[in-house]
Short mmCIF file of N, CA, C and O in Angstrom, two decimals:
data_model
loop_
_atom_site.label_atom_id
_atom_site.label_comp_id
_atom_site.label_asym_id
_atom_site.label_seq_id
_atom_site.Cartn_x
_atom_site.Cartn_y
_atom_site.Cartn_z
N MET A 597 102.29 52.17 -184.33
CA MET A 597 103.42 52.20 -183.39
C MET A 597 104.76 52.14 -184.18
O MET A 597 104.90 51.25 -185.00
N VAL A 598 105.62 53.10 -183.97
CA VAL A 598 106.85 53.18 -184.71
C VAL A 598 107.91 52.17 -184.14
O VAL A 598 107.82 51.79 -183.00
N SER A 599 108.76 51.74 -185.01
CA SER A 599 109.84 50.74 -184.61
C SER A 599 110.93 51.40 -183.83
O SER A 599 111.13 52.66 -183.80
N GLU A 600 111.78 50.56 -183.15
CA GLU A 600 112.91 51.05 -182.46
C GLU A 600 113.91 51.66 -183.41
O GLU A 600 114.52 52.64 -183.06
N THR A 601 113.99 51.12 -184.58
CA THR A 601 114.92 51.70 -185.61
C THR A 601 114.52 53.16 -185.91
O THR A 601 115.35 54.01 -186.02
N PHE A 602 113.24 53.37 -186.05
CA PHE A 602 112.71 54.70 -186.33
C PHE A 602 113.08 55.64 -185.28
O PHE A 602 113.57 56.76 -185.48
N LYS A 603 112.90 55.25 -184.01
CA LYS A 603 113.25 56.07 -182.85
C LYS A 603 114.78 56.41 -182.88
O LYS A 603 115.18 57.56 -182.60
N GLN A 604 115.55 55.36 -183.18
CA GLN A 604 117.02 55.59 -183.23
C GLN A 604 117.42 56.60 -184.25
O GLN A 604 118.30 57.42 -184.10
N LYS A 605 116.76 56.48 -185.47
CA LYS A 605 117.10 57.43 -186.53
C LYS A 605 116.60 58.80 -186.23
O LYS A 605 117.27 59.80 -186.59
N ALA A 606 115.49 59.01 -185.54
CA ALA A 606 114.99 60.32 -185.15
C ALA A 606 116.07 60.93 -184.16
O ALA A 606 116.34 62.19 -184.28
N ASP A 607 116.61 60.17 -183.32
CA ASP A 607 117.70 60.67 -182.42
C ASP A 607 118.93 60.97 -183.13
O ASP A 607 119.58 62.00 -182.95
N ALA A 608 119.29 60.16 -184.14
CA ALA A 608 120.50 60.38 -184.93
C ALA A 608 120.40 61.61 -185.77
O ALA A 608 121.42 62.29 -185.88
N VAL A 609 119.31 61.87 -186.34
CA VAL A 609 119.19 63.06 -187.19
C VAL A 609 119.35 64.33 -186.33
O VAL A 609 119.91 65.37 -186.80
N ASN A 610 118.96 64.33 -185.05
CA ASN A 610 119.12 65.44 -184.21
C ASN A 610 120.57 65.64 -183.80
O ASN A 610 120.90 66.75 -183.32
N ALA A 611 121.41 64.64 -183.99
CA ALA A 611 122.79 64.72 -183.52
C ALA A 611 123.70 64.95 -184.67
O ALA A 611 124.92 64.90 -184.59
N LEU A 612 123.16 65.29 -185.90
CA LEU A 612 124.05 65.52 -187.03
C LEU A 612 124.99 66.68 -186.76
O LEU A 612 124.54 67.72 -186.18
N PRO A 613 126.29 66.60 -187.18
CA PRO A 613 127.16 67.73 -186.96
C PRO A 613 126.86 68.98 -187.78
O PRO A 613 127.26 70.05 -187.44
N LYS A 614 126.18 68.78 -188.94
CA LYS A 614 125.79 69.92 -189.76
C LYS A 614 124.24 69.86 -189.92
O LYS A 614 123.65 68.83 -189.96
N ARG A 615 123.68 71.06 -190.04
CA ARG A 615 122.25 71.24 -190.21
C ARG A 615 121.80 70.89 -191.61
O ARG A 615 122.39 71.47 -192.61
N PRO A 616 120.82 69.99 -191.80
CA PRO A 616 120.32 69.79 -193.17
C PRO A 616 119.68 71.00 -193.78
O PRO A 616 119.31 71.89 -193.02
N THR A 617 119.44 71.04 -195.05
CA THR A 617 118.77 72.14 -195.69
C THR A 617 117.29 72.26 -195.25
O THR A 617 116.75 71.32 -194.71
N ASP A 618 116.70 73.39 -195.45
CA ASP A 618 115.29 73.58 -195.13
C ASP A 618 114.43 72.52 -195.79
O ASP A 618 113.49 72.01 -195.19
N ASP A 619 114.69 72.29 -197.05
CA ASP A 619 113.91 71.31 -197.79
C ASP A 619 114.03 69.92 -197.18
O ASP A 619 113.02 69.21 -197.05
N GLU A 620 115.21 69.52 -196.79
CA GLU A 620 115.41 68.21 -196.17
C GLU A 620 114.69 68.21 -194.83
O GLU A 620 114.13 67.18 -194.44
N LEU A 621 114.77 69.27 -194.08
CA LEU A 621 114.07 69.34 -192.78
C LEU A 621 112.57 69.18 -192.95
O LEU A 621 111.88 68.52 -192.13
N LEU A 622 111.99 69.84 -194.01
CA LEU A 622 110.58 69.70 -194.27
C LEU A 622 110.21 68.24 -194.65
O LEU A 622 109.15 67.78 -194.25
N GLN A 623 111.08 67.65 -195.51
CA GLN A 623 110.86 66.24 -195.80
C GLN A 623 110.83 65.38 -194.57
O GLN A 623 109.92 64.51 -194.35
N LEU A 624 111.80 65.56 -193.66
CA LEU A 624 111.84 64.84 -192.41
C LEU A 624 110.65 65.07 -191.57
O LEU A 624 110.01 64.09 -191.06
N TYR A 625 110.21 66.31 -191.50
CA TYR A 625 109.00 66.66 -190.74
C TYR A 625 107.79 65.91 -191.26
O TYR A 625 107.04 65.28 -190.48
N GLY A 626 107.54 66.03 -192.54
CA GLY A 626 106.37 65.42 -193.14
C GLY A 626 106.35 63.92 -192.97
O GLY A 626 105.36 63.39 -192.59
N LEU A 627 107.49 63.29 -193.23
CA LEU A 627 107.62 61.83 -193.04
C LEU A 627 107.39 61.40 -191.60
O LEU A 627 106.73 60.39 -191.28
N TYR A 628 107.95 62.22 -190.68
CA TYR A 628 107.83 61.89 -189.29
C TYR A 628 106.39 61.94 -188.82
O TYR A 628 105.86 61.09 -188.16
N LYS A 629 105.69 63.01 -189.22
CA LYS A 629 104.30 63.22 -188.85
C LYS A 629 103.43 62.14 -189.47
O LYS A 629 102.56 61.56 -188.80
N GLN A 630 103.74 61.82 -190.73
CA GLN A 630 102.94 60.75 -191.34
C GLN A 630 103.12 59.43 -190.70
O GLN A 630 102.20 58.64 -190.51
N ALA A 631 104.33 59.16 -190.34
CA ALA A 631 104.66 57.82 -189.68
C ALA A 631 104.07 57.72 -188.30
O ALA A 631 103.64 56.66 -187.86
N THR A 632 104.07 58.82 -187.58
CA THR A 632 103.62 58.76 -186.20
C THR A 632 102.18 59.06 -186.02
O THR A 632 101.51 58.61 -185.05
N VAL A 633 101.59 59.94 -186.84
CA VAL A 633 100.17 60.31 -186.72
C VAL A 633 99.27 59.80 -187.80
O VAL A 633 98.12 59.44 -187.54
N GLY A 634 99.79 59.73 -188.99
CA GLY A 634 98.96 59.37 -190.12
C GLY A 634 98.59 60.57 -190.99
O GLY A 634 99.32 61.56 -190.90
N ASP A 635 97.52 60.46 -191.76
CA ASP A 635 97.12 61.56 -192.57
C ASP A 635 96.84 62.88 -191.81
O ASP A 635 96.35 62.81 -190.72
N ASN A 636 97.20 64.04 -192.46
CA ASN A 636 97.03 65.35 -191.82
C ASN A 636 95.53 65.65 -191.87
O ASN A 636 94.96 65.80 -192.93
N THR A 637 94.97 65.86 -190.73
CA THR A 637 93.55 66.24 -190.66
C THR A 637 93.45 67.60 -189.99
O THR A 637 92.35 68.12 -189.65
N THR A 638 94.54 68.33 -189.78
CA THR A 638 94.57 69.64 -189.11
C THR A 638 94.20 70.68 -190.12
O THR A 638 94.36 70.57 -191.32
N GLU A 639 93.76 71.84 -189.59
CA GLU A 639 93.43 72.97 -190.48
C GLU A 639 94.70 73.61 -190.98
O GLU A 639 95.71 73.77 -190.23
N LYS A 640 94.71 74.09 -192.20
CA LYS A 640 95.87 74.77 -192.73
C LYS A 640 96.12 76.08 -191.98
O LYS A 640 95.19 76.82 -191.75
N PRO A 641 97.39 76.35 -191.63
CA PRO A 641 97.71 77.60 -190.91
C PRO A 641 97.35 78.87 -191.75
O PRO A 641 97.33 78.76 -192.97
N GLY A 642 97.19 79.92 -191.13
CA GLY A 642 96.93 81.20 -191.80
C GLY A 642 98.06 81.64 -192.76
O GLY A 642 99.15 81.17 -192.58
N MET A 643 97.74 82.54 -193.61
CA MET A 643 98.70 82.96 -194.62
C MET A 643 99.99 83.63 -194.09
O MET A 643 100.99 83.66 -194.74
N PHE A 644 99.93 84.14 -192.92
CA PHE A 644 101.08 84.83 -192.29
C PHE A 644 101.93 83.91 -191.47
O PHE A 644 102.98 84.27 -191.03
N ASP A 645 101.51 82.69 -191.24
CA ASP A 645 102.26 81.68 -190.53
C ASP A 645 103.06 80.85 -191.55
O ASP A 645 102.69 79.73 -191.86
N PHE A 646 104.12 81.42 -192.06
CA PHE A 646 104.87 80.81 -193.12
C PHE A 646 105.46 79.48 -192.74
O PHE A 646 105.38 78.49 -193.46
N LYS A 647 106.10 79.45 -191.60
CA LYS A 647 106.77 78.19 -191.10
C LYS A 647 105.71 77.11 -190.92
O LYS A 647 105.87 75.97 -191.38
N GLY A 648 104.57 77.49 -190.28
CA GLY A 648 103.51 76.56 -190.04
C GLY A 648 102.90 76.01 -191.36
O GLY A 648 102.63 74.86 -191.51
N LYS A 649 102.78 76.93 -192.34
CA LYS A 649 102.22 76.55 -193.66
C LYS A 649 103.13 75.59 -194.39
O LYS A 649 102.68 74.58 -194.91
N TYR A 650 104.42 75.90 -194.36
CA TYR A 650 105.39 74.95 -195.03
C TYR A 650 105.40 73.55 -194.37
O TYR A 650 105.41 72.54 -195.09
N LYS A 651 105.31 73.51 -193.08
CA LYS A 651 105.36 72.24 -192.37
C LYS A 651 104.04 71.52 -192.71
O LYS A 651 104.02 70.32 -192.94
N TRP A 652 102.93 72.21 -192.63
CA TRP A 652 101.65 71.61 -192.97
C TRP A 652 101.59 71.04 -194.36
O TRP A 652 101.16 69.89 -194.55
N GLU A 653 102.12 71.79 -195.29
CA GLU A 653 102.16 71.34 -196.70
C GLU A 653 103.07 70.08 -196.85
O GLU A 653 102.74 69.17 -197.61
N ALA A 654 104.22 70.12 -196.17
CA ALA A 654 105.13 68.96 -196.21
C ALA A 654 104.48 67.67 -195.74
O ALA A 654 104.59 66.56 -196.34
N TRP A 655 103.64 67.77 -194.73
CA TRP A 655 102.89 66.66 -194.16
C TRP A 655 101.71 66.32 -195.03
O TRP A 655 101.53 65.18 -195.38
N ASN A 656 100.95 67.32 -195.46
CA ASN A 656 99.74 67.12 -196.25
C ASN A 656 100.00 66.42 -197.57
O ASN A 656 99.23 65.63 -198.07
N LYS A 657 101.16 66.67 -198.19
CA LYS A 657 101.45 66.06 -199.54
C LYS A 657 101.69 64.55 -199.43
O LYS A 657 101.69 63.82 -200.40
N LEU A 658 101.80 64.06 -198.21
CA LEU A 658 101.97 62.66 -198.02
C LEU A 658 100.65 61.89 -197.75
O LEU A 658 100.62 60.75 -197.40
N GLN A 659 99.54 62.64 -197.84
CA GLN A 659 98.20 62.11 -197.61
C GLN A 659 98.03 60.82 -198.41
O GLN A 659 98.37 60.72 -199.56
N GLY A 660 97.56 59.77 -197.72
CA GLY A 660 97.35 58.47 -198.33
C GLY A 660 98.51 57.51 -198.20
O GLY A 660 98.39 56.35 -198.52
N THR A 661 99.65 58.02 -197.81
CA THR A 661 100.83 57.18 -197.60
C THR A 661 100.66 56.42 -196.25
O THR A 661 100.29 57.07 -195.30
N SER A 662 100.92 55.17 -196.28
CA SER A 662 100.70 54.37 -195.08
C SER A 662 101.75 54.76 -194.02
O SER A 662 102.83 55.26 -194.44
N GLN A 663 101.44 54.60 -192.79
CA GLN A 663 102.39 54.97 -191.76
C GLN A 663 103.59 54.14 -191.82
O GLN A 663 104.75 54.57 -191.61
N GLU A 664 103.53 52.90 -192.23
CA GLU A 664 104.67 52.00 -192.41
C GLU A 664 105.53 52.43 -193.54
O GLU A 664 106.79 52.43 -193.42
N GLU A 665 104.97 52.89 -194.64
CA GLU A 665 105.72 53.33 -195.78
C GLU A 665 106.46 54.69 -195.42
O GLU A 665 107.63 54.87 -195.69
N ALA A 666 105.78 55.54 -194.73
CA ALA A 666 106.38 56.82 -194.28
C ALA A 666 107.55 56.56 -193.33
O ALA A 666 108.55 57.18 -193.43
N GLU A 667 107.33 55.56 -192.45
CA GLU A 667 108.42 55.21 -191.54
C GLU A 667 109.65 54.73 -192.35
O GLU A 667 110.78 55.15 -191.98
N GLN A 668 109.43 53.88 -193.28
CA GLN A 668 110.59 53.37 -194.05
C GLN A 668 111.25 54.46 -194.84
O GLN A 668 112.51 54.52 -194.89
N LYS A 669 110.50 55.33 -195.49
CA LYS A 669 111.07 56.46 -196.15
C LYS A 669 111.84 57.37 -195.25
O LYS A 669 112.88 57.94 -195.65
N TYR A 670 111.30 57.60 -194.01
CA TYR A 670 112.02 58.44 -193.05
C TYR A 670 113.36 57.85 -192.76
O TYR A 670 114.43 58.53 -192.76
N ILE A 671 113.35 56.54 -192.46
CA ILE A 671 114.65 55.87 -192.11
C ILE A 671 115.67 55.96 -193.27
O ILE A 671 116.80 56.24 -193.07
N GLU A 672 115.17 55.74 -194.51
CA GLU A 672 116.03 55.89 -195.65
C GLU A 672 116.60 57.30 -195.85
O GLU A 672 117.75 57.46 -196.09
N LEU A 673 115.77 58.30 -195.57
CA LEU A 673 116.25 59.73 -195.71
C LEU A 673 117.20 60.04 -194.60
O LEU A 673 118.21 60.71 -194.92
N VAL A 674 117.01 59.61 -193.40
CA VAL A 674 117.97 59.84 -192.32
C VAL A 674 119.32 59.15 -192.68
O VAL A 674 120.33 59.80 -192.49
N ASP A 675 119.24 57.99 -193.24
CA ASP A 675 120.55 57.29 -193.64
C ASP A 675 121.25 58.17 -194.61
O ASP A 675 122.50 58.31 -194.55
N GLU A 676 120.54 58.70 -195.60
CA GLU A 676 121.17 59.56 -196.63
C GLU A 676 121.80 60.85 -196.01
O GLU A 676 122.86 61.25 -196.34
N LEU A 677 121.04 61.41 -195.05
CA LEU A 677 121.53 62.65 -194.42
C LEU A 677 122.75 62.37 -193.53
O LEU A 677 123.66 63.16 -193.49
N ILE A 678 122.74 61.26 -192.86
CA ILE A 678 123.86 60.86 -192.02
C ILE A 678 125.14 60.73 -192.96
O ILE A 678 126.18 61.26 -192.65
N ALA A 679 125.01 60.05 -194.11
CA ALA A 679 126.10 59.83 -194.98
C ALA A 679 126.53 61.20 -195.56
O ALA A 679 127.73 61.48 -195.71
N LYS A 680 125.64 62.12 -195.81
CA LYS A 680 125.91 63.51 -196.44
C LYS A 680 126.57 64.37 -195.42
O LYS A 680 127.45 65.14 -195.77
N TYR A 681 126.07 64.43 -194.13
CA TYR A 681 126.54 65.41 -193.23
C TYR A 681 127.48 64.97 -192.18
O TYR A 681 127.86 65.82 -191.37
N SER A 682 127.77 63.73 -192.12
CA SER A 682 128.69 63.26 -191.08
C SER A 682 130.19 63.24 -191.49
O SER A 682 131.02 62.84 -190.74
N ASN A 683 130.43 63.68 -192.77
CA ASN A 683 131.84 63.65 -193.25
C ASN A 683 132.43 65.04 -193.07
O ASN A 683 131.91 66.03 -193.15
#
Protein backbone atom coordinates (compact mmCIF):
# COMPACT_ATOMS: atom_id res chain seq x y z
CA MET A 1 0.00 0.00 0.00
CA VAL A 2 1.45 3.35 -1.04
CA SER A 3 1.76 6.29 1.34
CA GLU A 4 -0.22 9.50 1.27
CA THR A 5 3.01 11.33 0.33
CA PHE A 6 3.34 9.07 -2.72
CA LYS A 7 -0.21 9.88 -3.81
CA GLN A 8 0.42 13.61 -3.36
CA LYS A 9 3.61 13.43 -5.44
CA ALA A 10 1.78 11.51 -8.19
CA ASP A 11 -0.78 14.32 -8.33
CA ALA A 12 1.95 16.99 -8.20
CA VAL A 13 3.87 15.55 -11.14
CA ASN A 14 0.71 15.67 -13.26
CA ALA A 15 0.37 19.38 -12.46
CA LEU A 16 3.87 20.41 -13.57
CA PRO A 17 3.80 23.55 -15.76
CA LYS A 18 6.31 21.97 -18.19
CA ARG A 19 6.41 18.42 -19.50
CA PRO A 20 9.35 16.30 -18.30
CA THR A 21 11.55 14.60 -20.89
CA ASP A 22 10.61 11.19 -22.28
CA ASP A 23 13.40 9.59 -20.23
CA GLU A 24 12.12 11.23 -17.05
CA LEU A 25 8.58 10.10 -17.83
CA LEU A 26 9.79 6.53 -18.35
CA GLN A 27 11.64 6.64 -15.02
CA LEU A 28 8.47 7.88 -13.33
CA TYR A 29 6.41 5.17 -14.98
CA GLY A 30 8.77 2.37 -13.99
CA LEU A 31 9.05 3.55 -10.39
CA TYR A 32 5.29 4.08 -10.13
CA LYS A 33 4.52 0.58 -11.39
CA GLN A 34 7.19 -1.01 -9.19
CA ALA A 35 5.87 0.86 -6.13
CA THR A 36 2.22 0.06 -6.77
CA VAL A 37 2.37 -3.42 -8.37
CA GLY A 38 5.81 -4.86 -7.66
CA ASP A 39 7.92 -6.85 -10.11
CA ASN A 40 6.85 -6.88 -13.74
CA THR A 41 5.34 -10.25 -14.62
CA THR A 42 3.62 -9.14 -17.82
CA GLU A 43 4.61 -10.33 -21.26
CA LYS A 44 6.89 -8.02 -23.25
CA PRO A 45 4.92 -6.10 -25.91
CA GLY A 46 5.45 -6.88 -29.58
CA MET A 47 8.25 -5.28 -31.56
CA PHE A 48 5.96 -2.75 -33.24
CA ASP A 49 4.50 -1.48 -29.95
CA PHE A 50 7.36 0.95 -29.32
CA LYS A 51 5.69 2.93 -26.56
CA GLY A 52 4.57 -0.21 -24.76
CA LYS A 53 8.03 -1.74 -25.13
CA TYR A 54 9.78 1.29 -23.62
CA LYS A 55 7.36 1.41 -20.72
CA TRP A 56 7.71 -2.34 -20.14
CA GLU A 57 11.52 -2.05 -20.16
CA ALA A 58 11.47 0.92 -17.75
CA TRP A 59 9.44 -1.14 -15.30
CA ASN A 60 11.25 -4.43 -15.90
CA LYS A 61 14.72 -3.00 -15.17
CA LEU A 62 13.52 -2.36 -11.60
CA GLN A 63 12.99 -6.10 -11.08
CA GLY A 64 13.89 -7.03 -7.50
CA THR A 65 13.53 -3.48 -6.15
CA SER A 66 11.22 -3.47 -3.14
CA GLN A 67 7.97 -1.57 -3.43
CA GLU A 68 9.05 0.64 -0.51
CA GLU A 69 12.36 1.50 -2.17
CA ALA A 70 10.64 2.24 -5.49
CA GLU A 71 8.16 4.48 -3.68
CA GLN A 72 10.98 6.43 -2.02
CA LYS A 73 12.87 6.80 -5.33
CA TYR A 74 9.66 7.96 -7.03
CA ILE A 75 9.11 10.63 -4.36
CA GLU A 76 12.73 11.82 -4.71
CA LEU A 77 12.45 11.97 -8.51
CA VAL A 78 9.21 13.95 -8.34
CA ASP A 79 10.85 16.42 -5.94
CA GLU A 80 13.72 16.86 -8.44
CA LEU A 81 11.27 17.38 -11.32
CA ILE A 82 9.23 19.90 -9.34
CA ALA A 83 12.40 21.88 -8.63
CA LYS A 84 13.49 21.61 -12.28
CA TYR A 85 10.20 22.43 -14.02
CA SER A 86 8.38 24.77 -11.65
CA ASN A 87 10.69 27.73 -12.26
